[in-house]
Amino acid sequence: MSPTLIVTIGPCGAGKTRWRRRHAPPGAVVVSLDETRAALSPCGCSGNPAVNAAAVAAGHATTRAVLAAGGTVVWDVTSFLPRFRAELLAIAAEYRARAVGLVILPPLLRVLAQNGRRDGNRCPDCGTARRVADPVVWRMHHDITVALPRLHTEGWTELHYLTLPPYLRPHAHRRFEEAR
Ligand SMILES: [Zn+2]
């Protein structure tokens, strides 16, 4: 079995967890920063920033252990920061693992609507809510959008574009060219 690292790339509200629950390969170990933060947080919040570094470190440790054993790890995360993706790709390279990036980037308005359906009540202890502030979602969406043209240079073995806004779909451009 060849070690494989699968990483979602998509803003909060894009449908990453739904994808993972339906399509993660059987036997894969899932790393969800939301779920790890919730487990580590005294108030049980998935967005608690105080435990973020510990959650990322725990995820990296799990990834190393699974890849060393030849297994598959699925990261259910936003990965909107290039540095965050680079750290995961460096771990994959260490274990000569396949690195598969899954871009899940629905149109911004749909992502905002899906995020808006989450609980907006703030936790009195850590101050976060399940619903992320709209400007944060917009920024993640923007950062991933501008990273798309260079994503193939980051070191992924495979990149899959599962969901893209219509204005970013390559076949839409091709069709436009053919129509002229
Ligand atoms: Zn909290």
mmCIF file of C-alpha atoms and ligand atoms in Angstrom:
data_model
loop_
_atom_site.group_PDB
_atom_site.id
_atom_site.type_symbol
_atom_site.label_atom_id
_atom_site.label_comp_id
_atom_site.label_asym_id
_atom_site.label_seq_id
_atom_site.Cartn_x
_atom_site.Cartn_y
_atom_site.Cartn_z
ATOM 1 C CA MET A 1 0.000 0.000 0.000
ATOM 2 C CA SER A 2 1.468 3.374 -0.951
ATOM 3 C CA PRO A 3 1.127 6.179 1.596
ATOM 4 C CA THR A 4 -1.365 8.818 0.492
ATOM 5 C CA LEU A 5 -2.199 12.259 1.818
ATOM 6 C CA ILE A 6 -5.501 13.786 0.701
ATOM 7 C CA VAL A 7 -6.132 17.439 1.591
ATOM 8 C CA THR A 8 -9.255 19.497 0.983
ATOM 9 C CA ILE A 9 -8.797 23.114 -0.113
ATOM 10 C CA GLY A 10 -11.940 25.177 0.407
ATOM 11 C CA PRO A 11 -13.428 27.921 2.593
ATOM 12 C CA CYS A 12 -15.686 27.358 5.613
ATOM 13 C CA GLY A 13 -19.131 26.413 4.319
ATOM 14 C CA ALA A 14 -17.860 24.900 1.045
ATOM 15 C CA GLY A 15 -19.051 21.354 1.844
ATOM 16 C CA LYS A 16 -15.710 19.743 2.704
ATOM 17 C CA THR A 17 -17.004 17.655 5.608
ATOM 18 C CA ARG A 18 -19.936 16.466 3.494
ATOM 19 C CA TRP A 19 -17.463 15.373 0.802
ATOM 20 C CA ARG A 20 -15.272 13.595 3.343
ATOM 21 C CA ARG A 21 -18.201 11.709 4.935
ATOM 22 C CA ARG A 22 -19.379 10.465 1.532
ATOM 23 C CA HIS A 23 -16.139 9.911 -0.345
ATOM 24 C CA ALA A 24 -13.161 9.384 2.009
ATOM 25 C CA PRO A 25 -11.478 6.106 0.970
ATOM 26 C CA PRO A 26 -12.333 3.150 3.247
ATOM 27 C CA GLY A 27 -9.728 2.740 5.982
ATOM 28 C CA ALA A 28 -8.455 6.315 5.643
ATOM 29 C CA VAL A 29 -7.665 8.188 8.849
ATOM 30 C CA VAL A 30 -9.468 11.536 8.911
ATOM 31 C CA VAL A 31 -7.845 14.628 10.415
ATOM 32 C CA SER A 32 -10.419 17.349 11.042
ATOM 33 C CA LEU A 33 -9.054 20.479 12.694
ATOM 34 C CA ASP A 34 -12.620 21.442 13.703
ATOM 35 C CA GLU A 35 -13.120 18.110 15.466
ATOM 36 C CA THR A 36 -9.644 18.103 17.045
ATOM 37 C CA ARG A 37 -10.065 21.680 18.334
ATOM 38 C CA ALA A 38 -13.465 20.728 19.769
ATOM 39 C CA ALA A 39 -11.894 17.739 21.536
ATOM 40 C CA LEU A 40 -8.981 19.781 22.930
ATOM 41 C CA SER A 41 -11.019 22.851 23.874
ATOM 42 C CA PRO A 42 -12.279 23.060 27.484
ATOM 43 C CA CYS A 43 -15.490 24.742 26.172
ATOM 44 C CA GLY A 44 -15.840 22.179 23.355
ATOM 45 C CA CYS A 45 -15.741 24.787 20.565
ATOM 46 C CA SER A 46 -14.441 23.745 17.142
ATOM 47 C CA GLY A 47 -13.168 27.250 16.403
ATOM 48 C CA ASN A 48 -11.317 27.915 19.675
ATOM 49 C CA PRO A 49 -8.110 29.667 18.518
ATOM 50 C CA ALA A 50 -6.346 28.889 21.823
ATOM 51 C CA VAL A 51 -6.041 25.209 20.888
ATOM 52 C CA ASN A 52 -5.392 25.655 17.155
ATOM 53 C CA ALA A 53 -1.610 25.161 17.306
ATOM 54 C CA ALA A 54 -2.048 22.024 19.426
ATOM 55 C CA ALA A 55 -4.681 20.694 16.994
ATOM 56 C CA VAL A 56 -2.402 21.260 13.977
ATOM 57 C CA ALA A 57 0.512 19.585 15.804
ATOM 58 C CA ALA A 58 -1.705 16.604 16.687
ATOM 59 C CA GLY A 59 -2.834 16.387 13.042
ATOM 60 C CA HIS A 60 0.758 16.439 11.805
ATOM 61 C CA ALA A 61 1.714 13.698 14.295
ATOM 62 C CA THR A 62 -1.212 11.530 13.154
ATOM 63 C CA THR A 63 -0.263 12.139 9.522
ATOM 64 C CA ARG A 64 3.353 11.080 10.085
ATOM 65 C CA ALA A 65 2.284 7.908 11.903
ATOM 66 C CA VAL A 66 -0.247 6.890 9.235
ATOM 67 C CA LEU A 67 2.023 7.683 6.267
ATOM 68 C CA ALA A 68 4.932 5.828 7.910
ATOM 69 C CA ALA A 69 2.667 2.763 8.085
ATOM 70 C CA GLY A 70 1.724 3.141 4.402
ATOM 71 C CA GLY A 71 -1.821 4.321 5.080
ATOM 72 C CA THR A 72 -4.064 7.107 3.808
ATOM 73 C CA VAL A 73 -4.789 10.353 5.661
ATOM 74 C CA VAL A 74 -7.619 12.700 4.700
ATOM 75 C CA TRP A 75 -7.339 16.271 5.997
ATOM 76 C CA ASP A 76 -10.740 17.952 6.226
ATOM 77 C CA VAL A 77 -9.511 21.563 6.376
ATOM 78 C CA THR A 78 -9.726 24.929 4.634
ATOM 79 C CA SER A 79 -5.978 24.944 3.684
ATOM 80 C CA PHE A 80 -6.423 28.510 2.444
ATOM 81 C CA LEU A 81 -2.908 29.525 3.605
ATOM 82 C CA PRO A 82 -0.014 28.590 1.265
ATOM 83 C CA ARG A 83 2.205 27.997 4.322
ATOM 84 C CA PHE A 84 -0.306 25.502 5.735
ATOM 85 C CA ARG A 85 -0.361 23.561 2.437
ATOM 86 C CA ALA A 86 3.456 23.691 2.241
ATOM 87 C CA GLU A 87 3.790 22.111 5.698
ATOM 88 C CA LEU A 88 1.519 19.205 4.736
ATOM 89 C CA LEU A 89 3.284 18.742 1.384
ATOM 90 C CA ALA A 90 6.653 18.645 3.179
ATOM 91 C CA ILE A 91 5.398 15.838 5.434
ATOM 92 C CA ALA A 92 4.074 13.938 2.384
ATOM 93 C CA ALA A 93 7.465 14.325 0.672
ATOM 94 C CA GLU A 94 9.266 13.007 3.765
ATOM 95 C CA TYR A 95 7.332 9.747 3.489
ATOM 96 C CA ARG A 96 7.290 9.700 -0.357
ATOM 97 C CA ALA A 97 3.512 9.793 -0.136
ATOM 98 C CA ARG A 98 1.109 10.685 -2.930
ATOM 99 C CA ALA A 99 -0.258 14.142 -2.191
ATOM 100 C CA VAL A 100 -3.770 14.730 -3.520
ATOM 101 C CA GLY A 101 -5.320 18.203 -3.330
ATOM 102 C CA LEU A 102 -9.101 18.517 -3.586
ATOM 103 C CA VAL A 103 -10.322 21.999 -4.426
ATOM 104 C CA ILE A 104 -13.866 22.563 -3.167
ATOM 105 C CA LEU A 105 -14.711 26.121 -4.107
ATOM 106 C CA PRO A 106 -18.400 26.788 -4.800
ATOM 107 C CA PRO A 107 -19.426 30.344 -5.735
ATOM 108 C CA LEU A 108 -18.856 32.813 -2.875
ATOM 109 C CA LEU A 109 -22.552 33.570 -2.369
ATOM 110 C CA ARG A 110 -23.374 29.886 -1.950
ATOM 111 C CA VAL A 111 -20.525 29.451 0.553
ATOM 112 C CA LEU A 112 -21.718 32.496 2.527
ATOM 113 C CA ALA A 113 -25.282 31.127 2.540
ATOM 114 C CA GLN A 114 -24.131 27.699 3.770
ATOM 115 C CA ASN A 115 -21.973 29.286 6.475
ATOM 116 C CA GLY A 116 -24.895 31.568 7.407
ATOM 117 C CA ARG A 117 -27.066 28.560 8.246
ATOM 118 C CA ARG A 118 -24.673 27.574 11.055
ATOM 119 C CA ASP A 119 -25.176 28.541 14.684
ATOM 120 C CA GLY A 120 -24.127 32.180 15.157
ATOM 121 C CA ASN A 121 -24.210 32.172 18.968
ATOM 122 C CA ARG A 122 -20.866 33.076 20.462
ATOM 123 C CA CYS A 123 -19.333 30.946 23.203
ATOM 124 C CA PRO A 124 -18.855 33.003 26.397
ATOM 125 C CA ASP A 125 -15.513 31.268 27.064
ATOM 126 C CA CYS A 126 -13.625 31.439 23.753
ATOM 127 C CA GLY A 127 -15.802 33.971 21.891
ATOM 128 C CA THR A 128 -16.184 31.896 18.718
ATOM 129 C CA ALA A 129 -19.304 30.615 16.961
ATOM 130 C CA ARG A 130 -19.846 27.741 14.517
ATOM 131 C CA ARG A 131 -20.757 30.414 11.976
ATOM 132 C CA VAL A 132 -17.615 32.185 10.780
ATOM 133 C CA ALA A 133 -17.752 35.954 10.184
ATOM 134 C CA ASP A 134 -18.627 36.746 6.542
ATOM 135 C CA PRO A 135 -15.403 38.713 5.859
ATOM 136 C CA VAL A 136 -13.355 35.710 7.035
ATOM 137 C CA VAL A 137 -15.198 33.406 4.626
ATOM 138 C CA TRP A 138 -14.743 35.959 1.828
ATOM 139 C CA ARG A 139 -11.011 36.180 2.550
ATOM 140 C CA MET A 140 -10.579 32.388 2.473
ATOM 141 C CA HIS A 141 -12.527 32.212 -0.801
ATOM 142 C CA HIS A 142 -10.404 35.012 -2.259
ATOM 143 C CA ASP A 143 -7.075 33.536 -1.112
ATOM 144 C CA ILE A 144 -7.894 30.132 -2.643
ATOM 145 C CA THR A 145 -9.142 31.742 -5.869
ATOM 146 C CA VAL A 146 -5.908 33.688 -6.368
ATOM 147 C CA ALA A 147 -3.834 30.574 -5.516
ATOM 148 C CA LEU A 148 -5.537 28.431 -8.195
ATOM 149 C CA PRO A 149 -3.268 29.360 -11.140
ATOM 150 C CA ARG A 150 -0.155 28.325 -9.185
ATOM 151 C CA LEU A 151 -1.557 25.371 -7.235
ATOM 152 C CA HIS A 152 0.000 22.877 -9.685
ATOM 153 C CA THR A 153 3.473 24.247 -8.864
ATOM 154 C CA GLU A 154 3.162 23.553 -5.116
ATOM 155 C CA GLY A 155 4.139 19.877 -5.307
ATOM 156 C CA TRP A 156 0.839 17.981 -5.418
ATOM 157 C CA THR A 157 0.900 14.574 -7.115
ATOM 158 C CA GLU A 158 -2.701 15.144 -8.185
ATOM 159 C CA LEU A 159 -5.117 18.060 -8.019
ATOM 160 C CA HIS A 160 -8.855 17.608 -8.386
ATOM 161 C CA TYR A 161 -11.204 20.515 -8.852
ATOM 162 C CA LEU A 162 -14.425 19.144 -7.387
ATOM 163 C CA THR A 163 -16.370 22.385 -7.275
ATOM 164 C CA LEU A 164 -15.517 25.686 -8.897
ATOM 165 C CA PRO A 165 -17.554 28.820 -9.552
ATOM 166 C CA PRO A 166 -18.835 28.931 -13.165
ATOM 167 C CA TYR A 167 -16.453 31.788 -14.002
ATOM 168 C CA LEU A 168 -13.469 29.572 -13.109
ATOM 169 C CA ARG A 169 -14.454 26.360 -14.914
ATOM 170 C CA PRO A 170 -11.952 25.649 -17.683
ATOM 171 C CA HIS A 171 -14.538 23.951 -19.905
ATOM 172 C CA ALA A 172 -16.680 27.059 -19.768
ATOM 173 C CA HIS A 173 -13.798 29.030 -21.270
ATOM 174 C CA ARG A 174 -13.178 26.361 -23.886
ATOM 175 C CA ARG A 175 -16.810 26.402 -24.898
ATOM 176 C CA PHE A 176 -16.638 30.161 -25.161
ATOM 177 C CA GLU A 177 -13.577 29.875 -27.420
ATOM 178 C CA GLU A 178 -15.314 27.259 -29.590
ATOM 179 C CA ALA A 179 -18.368 29.443 -29.921
ATOM 180 C CA ARG A 180 -16.370 32.259 -31.471
HETATM 181 ZN ZN ZN B 1 -15.785 28.148 23.298
#
